[in-house]
Coordinates of C-alpha atoms in Angstrom, one line a residue:
X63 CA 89.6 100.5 101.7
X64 CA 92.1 100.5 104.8
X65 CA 94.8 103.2 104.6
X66 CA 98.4 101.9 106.4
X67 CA 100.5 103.9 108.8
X68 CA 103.0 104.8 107.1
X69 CA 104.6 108.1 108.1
X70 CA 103.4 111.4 106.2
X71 CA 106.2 113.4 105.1
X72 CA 103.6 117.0 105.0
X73 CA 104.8 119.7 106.9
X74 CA 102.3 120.0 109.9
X75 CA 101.6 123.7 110.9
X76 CA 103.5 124.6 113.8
X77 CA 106.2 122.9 113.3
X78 CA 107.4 118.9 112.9
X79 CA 105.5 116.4 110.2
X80 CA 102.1 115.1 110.1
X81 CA 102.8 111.4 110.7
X82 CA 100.3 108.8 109.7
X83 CA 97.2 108.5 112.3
X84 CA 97.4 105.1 113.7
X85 CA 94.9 102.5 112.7
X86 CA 92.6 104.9 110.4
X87 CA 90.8 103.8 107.6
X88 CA 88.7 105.8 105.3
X89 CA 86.4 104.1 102.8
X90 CA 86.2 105.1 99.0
X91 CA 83.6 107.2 98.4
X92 CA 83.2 108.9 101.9
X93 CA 83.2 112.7 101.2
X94 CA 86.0 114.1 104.0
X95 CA 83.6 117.6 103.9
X96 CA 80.7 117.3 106.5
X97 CA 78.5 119.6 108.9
X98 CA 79.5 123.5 108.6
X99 CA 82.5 122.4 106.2
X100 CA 80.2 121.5 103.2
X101 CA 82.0 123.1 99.9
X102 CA 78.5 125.1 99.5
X103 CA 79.2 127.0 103.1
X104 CA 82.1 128.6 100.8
X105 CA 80.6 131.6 99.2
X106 CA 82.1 133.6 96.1
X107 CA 82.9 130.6 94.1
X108 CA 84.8 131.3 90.7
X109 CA 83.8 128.8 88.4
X110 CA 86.6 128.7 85.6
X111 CA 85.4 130.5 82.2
X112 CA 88.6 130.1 80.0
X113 CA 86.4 128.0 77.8
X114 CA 82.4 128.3 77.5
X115 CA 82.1 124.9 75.4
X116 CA 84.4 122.2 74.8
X117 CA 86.6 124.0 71.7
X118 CA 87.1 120.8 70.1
X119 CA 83.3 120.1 69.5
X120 CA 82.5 123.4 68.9
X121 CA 81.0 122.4 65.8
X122 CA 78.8 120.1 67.0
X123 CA 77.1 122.6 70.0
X124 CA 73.6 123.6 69.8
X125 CA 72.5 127.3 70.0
X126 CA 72.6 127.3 73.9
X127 CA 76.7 126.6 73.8
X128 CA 76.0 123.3 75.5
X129 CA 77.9 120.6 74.0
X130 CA 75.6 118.1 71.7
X131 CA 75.4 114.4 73.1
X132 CA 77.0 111.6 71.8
X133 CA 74.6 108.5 70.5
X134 CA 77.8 106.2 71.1
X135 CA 77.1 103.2 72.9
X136 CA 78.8 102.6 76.0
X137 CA 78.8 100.0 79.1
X138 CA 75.7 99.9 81.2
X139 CA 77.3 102.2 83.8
X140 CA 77.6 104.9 81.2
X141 CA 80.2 107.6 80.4
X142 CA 77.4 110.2 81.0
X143 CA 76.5 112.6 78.3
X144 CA 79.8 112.7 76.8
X145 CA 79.9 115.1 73.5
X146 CA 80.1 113.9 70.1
X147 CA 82.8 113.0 68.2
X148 CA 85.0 115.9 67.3
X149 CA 87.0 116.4 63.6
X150 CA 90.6 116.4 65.8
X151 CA 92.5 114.5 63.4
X152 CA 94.3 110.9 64.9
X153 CA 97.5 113.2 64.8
X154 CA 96.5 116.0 66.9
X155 CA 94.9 113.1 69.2
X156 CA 98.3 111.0 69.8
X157 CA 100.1 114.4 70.6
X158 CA 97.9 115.6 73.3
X159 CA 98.4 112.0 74.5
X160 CA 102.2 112.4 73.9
X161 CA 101.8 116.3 76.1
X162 CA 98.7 114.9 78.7
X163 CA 99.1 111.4 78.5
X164 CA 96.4 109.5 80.6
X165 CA 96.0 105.8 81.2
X166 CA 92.9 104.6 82.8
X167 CA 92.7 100.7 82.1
X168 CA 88.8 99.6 83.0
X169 CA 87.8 103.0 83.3
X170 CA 88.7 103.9 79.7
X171 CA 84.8 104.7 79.4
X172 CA 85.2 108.0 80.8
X173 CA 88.5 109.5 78.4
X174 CA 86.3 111.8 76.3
X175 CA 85.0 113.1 80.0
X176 CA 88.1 113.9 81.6
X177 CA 89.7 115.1 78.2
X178 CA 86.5 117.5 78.2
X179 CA 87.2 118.7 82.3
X180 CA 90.8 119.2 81.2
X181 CA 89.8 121.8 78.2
X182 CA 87.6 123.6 80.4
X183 CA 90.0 123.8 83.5
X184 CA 93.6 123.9 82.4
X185 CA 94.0 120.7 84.4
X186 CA 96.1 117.8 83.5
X187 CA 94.3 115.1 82.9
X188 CA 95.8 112.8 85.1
X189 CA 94.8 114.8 87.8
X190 CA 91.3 114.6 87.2
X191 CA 91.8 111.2 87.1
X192 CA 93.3 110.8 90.4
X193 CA 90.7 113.1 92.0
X194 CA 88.2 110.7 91.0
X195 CA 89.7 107.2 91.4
X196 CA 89.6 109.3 95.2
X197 CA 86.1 109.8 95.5
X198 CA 84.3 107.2 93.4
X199 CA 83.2 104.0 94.9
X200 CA 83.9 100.7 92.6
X201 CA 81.2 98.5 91.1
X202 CA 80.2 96.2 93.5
X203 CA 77.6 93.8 93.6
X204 CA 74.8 93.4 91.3
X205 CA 76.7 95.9 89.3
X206 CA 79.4 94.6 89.3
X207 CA 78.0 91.2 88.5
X208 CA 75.8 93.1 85.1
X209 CA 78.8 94.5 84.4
X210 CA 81.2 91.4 84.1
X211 CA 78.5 89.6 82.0
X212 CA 78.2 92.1 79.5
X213 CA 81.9 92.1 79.4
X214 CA 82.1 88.3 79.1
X215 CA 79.2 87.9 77.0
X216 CA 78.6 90.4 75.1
X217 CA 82.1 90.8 74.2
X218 CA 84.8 88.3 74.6
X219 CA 81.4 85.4 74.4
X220 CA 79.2 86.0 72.3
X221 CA 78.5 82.6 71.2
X222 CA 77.7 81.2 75.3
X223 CA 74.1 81.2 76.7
X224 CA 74.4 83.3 79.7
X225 CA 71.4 80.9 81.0
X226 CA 73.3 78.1 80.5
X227 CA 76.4 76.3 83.4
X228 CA 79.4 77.9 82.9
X229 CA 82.6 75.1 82.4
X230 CA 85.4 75.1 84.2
X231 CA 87.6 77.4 82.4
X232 CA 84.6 79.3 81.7
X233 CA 83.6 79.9 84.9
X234 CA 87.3 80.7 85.9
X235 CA 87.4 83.4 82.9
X236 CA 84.1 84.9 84.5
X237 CA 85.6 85.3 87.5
X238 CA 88.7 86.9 86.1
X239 CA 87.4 89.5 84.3
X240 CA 85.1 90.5 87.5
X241 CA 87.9 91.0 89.3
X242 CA 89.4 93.1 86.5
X243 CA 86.2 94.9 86.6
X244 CA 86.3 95.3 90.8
X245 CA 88.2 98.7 89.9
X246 CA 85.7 100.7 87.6
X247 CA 84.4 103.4 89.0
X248 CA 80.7 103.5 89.6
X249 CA 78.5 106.4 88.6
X250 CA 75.9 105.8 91.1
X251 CA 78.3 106.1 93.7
X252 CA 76.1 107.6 96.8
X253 CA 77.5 108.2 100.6
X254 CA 74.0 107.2 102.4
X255 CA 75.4 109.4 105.4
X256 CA 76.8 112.6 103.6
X257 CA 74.2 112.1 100.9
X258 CA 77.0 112.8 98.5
X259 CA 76.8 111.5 94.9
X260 CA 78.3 110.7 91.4
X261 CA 82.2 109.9 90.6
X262 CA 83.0 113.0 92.6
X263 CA 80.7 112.8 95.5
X264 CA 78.7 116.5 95.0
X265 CA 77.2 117.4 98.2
X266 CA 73.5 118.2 97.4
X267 CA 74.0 121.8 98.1
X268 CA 77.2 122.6 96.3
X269 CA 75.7 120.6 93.3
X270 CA 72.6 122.9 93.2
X271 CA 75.2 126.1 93.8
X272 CA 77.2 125.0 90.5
X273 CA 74.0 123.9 88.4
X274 CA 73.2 127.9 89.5
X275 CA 76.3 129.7 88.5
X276 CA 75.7 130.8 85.2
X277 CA 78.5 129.6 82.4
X278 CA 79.4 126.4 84.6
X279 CA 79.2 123.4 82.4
X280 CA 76.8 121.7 84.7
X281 CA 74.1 125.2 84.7
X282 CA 74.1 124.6 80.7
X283 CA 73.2 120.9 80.8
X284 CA 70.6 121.6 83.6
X285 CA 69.4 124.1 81.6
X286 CA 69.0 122.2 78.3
X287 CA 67.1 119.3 80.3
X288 CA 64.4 121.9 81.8
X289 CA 65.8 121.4 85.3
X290 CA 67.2 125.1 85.5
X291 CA 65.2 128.1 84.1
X292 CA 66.7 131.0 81.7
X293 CA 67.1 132.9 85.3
X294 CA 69.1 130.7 86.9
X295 CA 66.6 129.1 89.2
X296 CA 66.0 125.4 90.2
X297 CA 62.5 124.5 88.3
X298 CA 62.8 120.4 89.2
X299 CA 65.3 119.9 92.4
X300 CA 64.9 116.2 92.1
X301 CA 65.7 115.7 88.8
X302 CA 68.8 118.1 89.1
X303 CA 70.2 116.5 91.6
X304 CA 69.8 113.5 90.3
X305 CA 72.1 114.5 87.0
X306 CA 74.8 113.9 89.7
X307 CA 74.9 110.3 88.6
X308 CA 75.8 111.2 84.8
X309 CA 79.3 110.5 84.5
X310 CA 80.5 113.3 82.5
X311 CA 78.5 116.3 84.5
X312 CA 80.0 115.3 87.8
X313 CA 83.5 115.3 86.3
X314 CA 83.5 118.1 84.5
X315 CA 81.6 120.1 87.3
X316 CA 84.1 119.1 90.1
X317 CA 86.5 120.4 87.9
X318 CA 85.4 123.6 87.4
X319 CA 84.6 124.2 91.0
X320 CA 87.2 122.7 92.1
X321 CA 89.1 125.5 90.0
X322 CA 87.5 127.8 91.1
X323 CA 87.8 127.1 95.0
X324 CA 92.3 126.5 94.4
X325 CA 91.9 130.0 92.8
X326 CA 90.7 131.5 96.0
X327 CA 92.9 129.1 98.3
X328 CA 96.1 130.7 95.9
X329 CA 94.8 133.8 96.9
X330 CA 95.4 133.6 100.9
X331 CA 98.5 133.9 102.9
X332 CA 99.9 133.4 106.2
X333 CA 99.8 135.6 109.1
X334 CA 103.3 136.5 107.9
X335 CA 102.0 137.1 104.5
X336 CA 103.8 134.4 102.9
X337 CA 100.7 132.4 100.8
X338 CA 99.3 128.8 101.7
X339 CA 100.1 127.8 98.4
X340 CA 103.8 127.6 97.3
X341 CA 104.2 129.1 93.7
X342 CA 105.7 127.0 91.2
X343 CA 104.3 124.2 93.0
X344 CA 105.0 120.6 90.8
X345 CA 102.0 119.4 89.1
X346 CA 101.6 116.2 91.2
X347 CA 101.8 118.2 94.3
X348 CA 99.4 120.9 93.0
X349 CA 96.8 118.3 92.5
X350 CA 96.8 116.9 96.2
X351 CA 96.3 120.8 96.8
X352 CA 93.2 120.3 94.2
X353 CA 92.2 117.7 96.0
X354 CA 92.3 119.2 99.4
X355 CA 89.7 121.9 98.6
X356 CA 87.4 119.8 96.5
X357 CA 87.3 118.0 100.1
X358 CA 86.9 121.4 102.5
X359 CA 86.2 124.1 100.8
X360 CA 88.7 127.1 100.3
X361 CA 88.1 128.3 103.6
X362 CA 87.9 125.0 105.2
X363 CA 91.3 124.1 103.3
X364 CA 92.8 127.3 104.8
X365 CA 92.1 126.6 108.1
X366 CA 94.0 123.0 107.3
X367 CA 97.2 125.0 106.0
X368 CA 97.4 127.9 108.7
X369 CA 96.8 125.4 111.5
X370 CA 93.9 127.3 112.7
X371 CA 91.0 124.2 112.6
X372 CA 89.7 123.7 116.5
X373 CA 89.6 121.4 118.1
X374 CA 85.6 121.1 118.5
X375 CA 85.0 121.6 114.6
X376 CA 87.5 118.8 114.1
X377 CA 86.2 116.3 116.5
X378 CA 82.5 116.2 114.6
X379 CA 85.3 115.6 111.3
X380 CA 86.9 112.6 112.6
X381 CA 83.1 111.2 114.0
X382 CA 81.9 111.9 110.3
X383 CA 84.8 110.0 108.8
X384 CA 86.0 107.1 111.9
X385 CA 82.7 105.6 112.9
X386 CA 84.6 103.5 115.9
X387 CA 85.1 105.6 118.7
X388 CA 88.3 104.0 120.4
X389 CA 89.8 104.6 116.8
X390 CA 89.2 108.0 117.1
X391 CA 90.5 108.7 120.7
X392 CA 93.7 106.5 119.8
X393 CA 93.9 109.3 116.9
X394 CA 93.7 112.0 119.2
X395 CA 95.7 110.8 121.9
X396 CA 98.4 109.7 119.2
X397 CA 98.3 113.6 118.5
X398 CA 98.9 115.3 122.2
X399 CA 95.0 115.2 122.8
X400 CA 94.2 117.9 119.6
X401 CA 91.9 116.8 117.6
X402 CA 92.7 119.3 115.1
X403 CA 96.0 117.9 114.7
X404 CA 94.5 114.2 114.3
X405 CA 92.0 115.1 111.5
X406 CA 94.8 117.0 109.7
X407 CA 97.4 113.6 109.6
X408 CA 94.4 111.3 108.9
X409 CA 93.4 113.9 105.8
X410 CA 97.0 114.3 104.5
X411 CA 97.6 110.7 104.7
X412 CA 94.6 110.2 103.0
X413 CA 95.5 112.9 100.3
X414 CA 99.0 111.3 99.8
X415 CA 98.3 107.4 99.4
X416 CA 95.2 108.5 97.2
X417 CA 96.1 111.8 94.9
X418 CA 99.4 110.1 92.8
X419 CA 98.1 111.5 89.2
X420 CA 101.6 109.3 87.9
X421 CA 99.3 106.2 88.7
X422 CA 97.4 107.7 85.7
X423 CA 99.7 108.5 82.8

């Protein structure tokens, strides 16, 4: 995905705006945290305990608290262990939608998912929804391509031989609705460089952190699939990090975390003691905050906002993220040589074209 140059409106610390780096492009997917910034580097991570167990399927949780599984079928790229059905009556669903609306269009799959993150967290759920559509990479592909015929056949065809020659107009309708189905968001999504992985692209480390912290939803699922023991401690490190790639664990973890890591951000000030994070800050500006630390880390994020990222830490950034290397020095030199103040415009720019949770509701 190419990101234009239009000019950020962020204030850039130390005075003026971060205006758009030139000619950047980030690709869907790529995790913006690499090297000594990794979200696991950040210790003392509060995961959020306001709720143990999705309160709405309370009823339905085994005796370990973790919420029962749902037998519902869904597409072939899955919705993830999503929890059963709960008894909210259809009155009490259409006014959360009427107080947290969300609108997802192909990606309807993961409602129940989000809906789940946003109990837990506090969190609209448009913003979880933005801070995915950031990270996940689309179906593409052979995906993409199982995808569209279950979608074609299995549903809107039933009747056509998928062995058989398409017509015309049935061949035009494929097409169609595999370009409608370009935009859902893959599950398997894996950054072969980062080796990040899932819908919100956990870092290996900070996905074994958070399947360790006792109360997170991701250490109860581990735990009730044998891959973490009753003390906390990884017993199969393959098969954990593999539960990355179920839909609803990767949501609802980066949630919690990502909670957890604004808390501590909210917590920090300026040298002159005023904090990093406005108070009262609108909810559509709060989550490109959100977003910001489910990138870098709480401290990482800090150093973003008090302008104190070097140069030398920010120069292996922009190699992780801008492969070609005239790109990058066009970056720099756009930005009076600092290659601090490059990565910073190329991440807010980033953060502003990508974190619009109105796109969503």
């Amino acid at each position: 995905m190419q990101i234009n140059t239009n000019t950020s409106t962020w204030a850039f610390p130390g005075g003026g705006t971060a205006a758009a780096a030139a000619d950047s492009s980030v690709s869907r997917g790529d995790t913006l945290v690499g090297g000594n910034t990794s979200t696991a580097a950040q210790p003392g991570v509060l995961l959020a305990q306001a709720d143990t167990h999705n309160p709405s399927a309370s009823s339905q949780n085994g005796n370990n608290g973790t919420p029962a599984q749902s037998a519902n079928t869904t597409p072939f790229w899955g919705a993830g262990t999503v929890p059963a059905p709960n008894a909210l009556t259809a009155l009490r669903q259409a006014e959360r939608d009427r107080t947290d609306p969300l609108r997802l269009g192909v990606n309807e799959v993961y409602r129940d998912a989000i809906t789940l993150a946003s109990d837990r967290t506090g969190y609209p759920r448009a913003t979880i929804a933005a801070v995915i559509s950031a990270e996940a990479g689309p179906l593409r592909g052979k995906r993409l391509d199982e995808a569209t015929n279950q979608r074609f056949y299995g549903e809107l065809h039933p009747q056509l031989d998928p062995k058989a020659k398409l017509g015309k107009a049935d061949a035009a309708e494929w097409k169609a609705v595999r370009s409608e189905l370009s935009a859902t968001w893959d599950p398997q999504s894996y950054n072969t460089t980062s080796k990040a992985g899932g819908l919100t692209q956990f870092l290996e480390s900070t996905w074994i952190e958070s399947a360790t912290k006792p109360g997170s939803y991701v250490n109860q699922q581990a735990k009730s699939l044998g891959l973490v023991n009753d003390a906390n401690q990884v017993v199969d490190r393959a098969g954990l990090l593999d539960l990355r790639f179920d839909a609803t664990t990767s949501i609802v973890a980066a949630a919690e975390l990502d909670k957890g890591y604004f808390t501590q951000l909210s917590a920090r000030t300026k040298d002159d003691g005023t904090p990093l994070v406005p108070a009262d800050l609108p909810a559509d500006q709060k989550a490109q905050y959100i977003y910001l630390v489910h990138h870098e880390g709480a401290g990482g994020a800090a150093q973003i906002l008090k302008g104190t990222l070097t140069d030398a830490r920010a120069e292996g950034l922009l190699q992780n993220h801008v492969a070609d290397a005239d790109k990058r020095q066009a970056m720099i030199d756009a930005r009076e040589g600092s290659a601090a103040k490059a990565y910073t415009a190329y991440l807010w720019q980033y953060i502003e074209q990508r974190i619009v949770p109105a796109n969503f509701r």
